[in-house]
Amino acid sequence: ITGINQTISILDTPIDFYHAMLRDDNVQVKLNTYLPNHRKIIYYNFNGSLNNLLNTIEENEHGTHVAGTAAGKSICTNDLKQGTKYFNGNAPDSKILYAGDFNLVGAQELSKLMNKYNSQISSNSWSTTAPFNPENYEYGKIAEMNPNLIFIFAAGNDYGNFGNFTVFDPSSSKNILTIGSISDFYINNDL
């Protein structure tokens, strides 16, 4: 239930591995290298140097948010009164395989990384509104060819523009799992 012995693959914008939910003060992250002893990150896929990555990461990076929500676990030692541990991720004992930026890494590379580093769960909190997107087919086919893997996609990342009707590709692929919230669906402010 806590994600122990599990690795969650994240395909999103870059992850800030210095964040307190993901940081390991004893093991430094090395890009494109297997890191079995890091507290959270087992692999960080990035095409460039560490300086390039650090210059790329933004203050409110979506990838950091997604990684923290999935697998974050606070290392704050002065947490007795503030309670940041209450904001740990859904699977705080799991580790993270950062597969790369969703704009640069496709389903085939993602599945290769997942199989190589024994990650059976992929969190993808993104979609595209482009019609007839080939990623729908690509993720559906990769999922069919890898029944040991589950590709989880978000429905609703574009709620501001489309309201409750935001199941876009590849979220609409038949062989992946799509998750969405419907809390606003039943709220009627006119009552």
CSV table of C-alpha atoms in Angstrom, one decimal:
chain,number,residue,atom,x,y,z
A,1,ILE,CA,0.0,0.0,0.0
A,2,THR,CA,2.9,2.4,0.7
A,3,GLY,CA,4.8,1.5,-2.5
A,4,ILE,CA,7.6,-0.5,-0.9
A,5,ASN,CA,9.7,-2.3,-3.4
A,6,GLN,CA,7.9,-0.4,-6.3
A,7,THR,CA,9.3,2.1,-8.8
A,8,ILE,CA,7.0,4.6,-10.4
A,9,SER,CA,8.0,6.0,-13.8
A,10,ILE,CA,7.3,9.6,-14.3
A,11,LEU,CA,7.1,11.1,-17.8
A,12,ASP,CA,6.6,14.8,-17.4
A,13,THR,CA,8.5,18.1,-17.2
A,14,PRO,CA,11.8,17.9,-15.2
A,15,ILE,CA,11.9,16.9,-11.6
A,16,ASP,CA,13.7,19.0,-9.0
A,17,PHE,CA,15.5,16.2,-7.1
A,18,TYR,CA,16.7,18.8,-4.5
A,19,HIS,CA,13.1,19.1,-3.2
A,20,ALA,CA,12.7,17.9,0.4
A,21,MET,CA,10.2,15.2,-0.7
A,22,LEU,CA,12.7,13.7,-3.2
A,23,ARG,CA,16.2,14.8,-2.0
A,24,ASP,CA,18.9,12.4,-0.7
A,25,ASP,CA,21.8,14.1,1.1
A,26,ASN,CA,23.9,11.0,1.0
A,27,VAL,CA,23.6,10.0,-2.7
A,28,GLN,CA,24.1,12.6,-5.5
A,29,VAL,CA,21.9,12.2,-8.6
A,30,LYS,CA,23.9,11.4,-11.7
A,31,LEU,CA,22.1,11.7,-15.0
A,32,ASN,CA,21.4,8.6,-17.1
A,33,THR,CA,22.9,6.4,-14.5
A,34,TYR,CA,21.3,3.6,-12.4
A,35,LEU,CA,21.1,4.9,-8.8
A,36,PRO,CA,20.0,1.9,-6.6
A,37,ASN,CA,21.0,3.5,-3.4
A,38,HIS,CA,19.3,6.9,-3.8
A,39,ARG,CA,16.5,7.4,-1.4
A,40,LYS,CA,14.0,8.3,-4.2
A,41,ILE,CA,15.5,8.6,-7.7
A,42,ILE,CA,16.7,5.3,-9.3
A,43,TYR,CA,17.2,6.8,-12.8
A,44,TYR,CA,17.1,10.3,-14.2
A,45,ASN,CA,16.9,10.4,-18.0
A,46,PHE,CA,18.1,13.8,-19.4
A,47,ASN,CA,19.8,14.6,-22.6
A,48,GLY,CA,22.4,17.2,-21.5
A,49,SER,CA,24.6,18.1,-18.6
A,50,LEU,CA,23.6,18.6,-14.9
A,51,ASN,CA,24.1,22.4,-15.5
A,52,ASN,CA,21.8,22.3,-18.5
A,53,LEU,CA,19.2,20.5,-16.3
A,54,LEU,CA,19.5,22.9,-13.4
A,55,ASN,CA,19.0,25.9,-15.9
A,56,THR,CA,16.0,24.1,-17.3
A,57,ILE,CA,14.1,23.4,-14.1
A,58,GLU,CA,11.5,26.1,-13.2
A,59,GLU,CA,10.4,27.1,-9.7
A,60,ASN,CA,7.0,25.4,-9.9
A,61,GLU,CA,7.9,22.5,-12.1
A,62,HIS,CA,4.9,20.2,-12.9
A,63,GLY,CA,7.2,17.1,-12.9
A,64,THR,CA,8.2,17.8,-9.3
A,65,HIS,CA,4.6,18.2,-8.4
A,66,VAL,CA,3.7,14.9,-10.1
A,67,ALA,CA,6.7,13.0,-8.5
A,68,GLY,CA,5.9,14.4,-5.1
A,69,THR,CA,2.2,13.4,-5.4
A,70,ALA,CA,3.1,9.9,-6.4
A,71,ALA,CA,6.2,9.0,-4.3
A,72,GLY,CA,7.3,12.0,-2.2
A,73,LYS,CA,8.5,11.5,1.3
A,74,SER,CA,9.6,14.4,3.5
A,75,ILE,CA,13.1,14.4,4.9
A,76,CYS,CA,12.6,17.5,7.0
A,77,THR,CA,14.0,16.9,10.4
A,78,ASN,CA,12.3,19.9,12.0
A,79,ASP,CA,8.9,18.5,11.2
A,80,LEU,CA,7.6,17.8,14.6
A,81,LYS,CA,5.1,20.7,14.7
A,82,GLN,CA,4.7,21.6,11.1
A,83,GLY,CA,3.6,18.2,9.9
A,84,THR,CA,5.0,18.2,6.3
A,85,LYS,CA,5.0,14.4,6.4
A,86,TYR,CA,1.2,14.7,6.0
A,87,PHE,CA,1.9,15.9,2.5
A,88,ASN,CA,3.8,12.8,1.5
A,89,GLY,CA,2.9,11.2,-1.8
A,90,ASN,CA,0.4,8.4,-2.3
A,91,ALA,CA,3.2,5.7,-2.3
A,92,PRO,CA,5.9,7.3,0.0
A,93,ASP,CA,8.0,4.2,0.1
A,94,SER,CA,8.3,3.8,-3.6
A,95,LYS,CA,11.1,5.1,-5.8
A,96,ILE,CA,11.1,7.1,-9.0
A,97,LEU,CA,12.4,6.5,-12.5
A,98,TYR,CA,12.3,9.8,-14.3
A,99,ALA,CA,11.9,8.7,-18.0
A,100,GLY,CA,12.2,12.3,-19.3
A,101,ASP,CA,10.2,15.2,-20.6
A,102,PHE,CA,6.9,14.1,-22.2
A,103,ASN,CA,7.7,16.3,-25.2
A,104,LEU,CA,10.9,14.5,-25.9
A,105,VAL,CA,10.4,10.8,-24.9
A,106,GLY,CA,7.9,8.5,-26.6
A,107,ALA,CA,6.1,5.4,-25.5
A,108,GLN,CA,8.7,3.0,-26.9
A,109,GLU,CA,11.6,4.6,-25.0
A,110,LEU,CA,9.4,4.8,-21.8
A,111,SER,CA,8.6,1.1,-22.0
A,112,LYS,CA,12.2,0.2,-22.5
A,113,LEU,CA,13.3,2.1,-19.5
A,114,MET,CA,10.4,0.7,-17.4
A,115,ASN,CA,11.4,-2.9,-18.4
A,116,LYS,CA,15.1,-2.3,-17.9
A,117,TYR,CA,14.7,-0.8,-14.3
A,118,ASN,CA,11.7,-3.0,-13.2
A,119,SER,CA,9.1,-0.3,-13.1
A,120,GLN,CA,5.6,-1.5,-13.8
A,121,ILE,CA,3.7,1.7,-13.2
A,122,SER,CA,4.0,4.9,-15.3
A,123,SER,CA,2.4,8.2,-14.2
A,124,ASN,CA,1.6,10.5,-17.1
A,125,SER,CA,-0.2,13.7,-16.0
A,126,TRP,CA,-0.4,15.2,-19.5
A,127,SER,CA,-2.4,14.9,-22.7
A,128,THR,CA,-2.8,16.7,-26.0
A,129,THR,CA,-5.8,18.3,-27.7
A,130,ALA,CA,-4.5,17.6,-31.2
A,131,PRO,CA,-7.0,15.6,-33.2
A,132,PHE,CA,-6.1,12.2,-34.4
A,133,ASN,CA,-3.0,12.1,-32.3
A,134,PRO,CA,-0.7,9.1,-33.1
A,135,GLU,CA,0.2,8.9,-29.4
A,136,ASN,CA,-3.2,7.3,-28.7
A,137,TYR,CA,-2.3,4.4,-31.0
A,138,GLU,CA,1.4,4.3,-29.8
A,139,TYR,CA,0.5,4.0,-26.1
A,140,GLY,CA,-2.3,1.6,-26.8
A,141,LYS,CA,0.1,-0.7,-28.8
A,142,ILE,CA,2.9,-0.5,-26.3
A,143,ALA,CA,0.5,-1.3,-23.4
A,144,GLU,CA,-0.8,-4.3,-25.4
A,145,MET,CA,2.8,-5.5,-26.1
A,146,ASN,CA,3.8,-5.1,-22.4
A,147,PRO,CA,1.0,-6.6,-20.3
A,148,ASN,CA,3.3,-6.4,-17.3
A,149,LEU,CA,3.2,-2.5,-17.4
A,150,ILE,CA,0.4,-0.1,-16.6
A,151,PHE,CA,0.3,3.4,-18.2
A,152,ILE,CA,-1.7,5.8,-16.1
A,153,PHE,CA,-2.8,9.1,-17.7
A,154,ALA,CA,-4.7,12.1,-16.4
A,155,ALA,CA,-8.0,13.2,-17.6
A,156,GLY,CA,-8.7,16.9,-16.8
A,157,ASN,CA,-5.4,18.7,-17.1
A,158,ASP,CA,-7.2,21.2,-19.4
A,159,TYR,CA,-10.2,21.7,-17.2
A,160,GLY,CA,-9.9,25.5,-17.5
A,161,ASN,CA,-10.6,25.4,-21.2
A,162,PHE,CA,-12.8,22.4,-21.6
A,163,GLY,CA,-14.6,21.8,-18.3
A,164,ASN,CA,-15.6,18.2,-17.5
A,165,PHE,CA,-14.9,17.0,-21.0
A,166,THR,CA,-11.1,16.7,-21.0
A,167,VAL,CA,-10.3,13.1,-21.9
A,168,PHE,CA,-7.8,13.7,-24.7
A,169,ASP,CA,-5.2,11.5,-26.3
A,170,PRO,CA,-3.5,9.4,-25.2
A,171,SER,CA,-5.8,9.3,-22.2
A,172,SER,CA,-8.5,7.9,-24.5
A,173,SER,CA,-6.4,4.9,-25.6
A,174,LYS,CA,-8.2,1.7,-24.8
A,175,ASN,CA,-5.2,-0.1,-23.3
A,176,ILE,CA,-4.2,2.4,-20.7
A,177,LEU,CA,-5.8,3.6,-17.4
A,178,THR,CA,-7.1,7.1,-17.3
A,179,ILE,CA,-7.9,8.8,-13.9
A,180,GLY,CA,-9.9,12.0,-13.4
A,181,SER,CA,-11.8,13.9,-10.8
A,182,ILE,CA,-15.5,14.6,-11.1
A,183,SER,CA,-16.1,16.7,-7.9
A,184,ASP,CA,-17.1,19.8,-9.9
A,185,PHE,CA,-19.4,17.8,-12.1
A,186,TYR,CA,-22.0,17.7,-9.4
A,187,ILE,CA,-21.5,21.2,-8.1
A,188,ASN,CA,-24.1,23.7,-9.3
A,189,ASN,CA,-23.3,27.2,-8.1
A,190,ASP,CA,-26.7,28.4,-9.3
A,191,LEU,CA,-28.7,26.6,-6.6
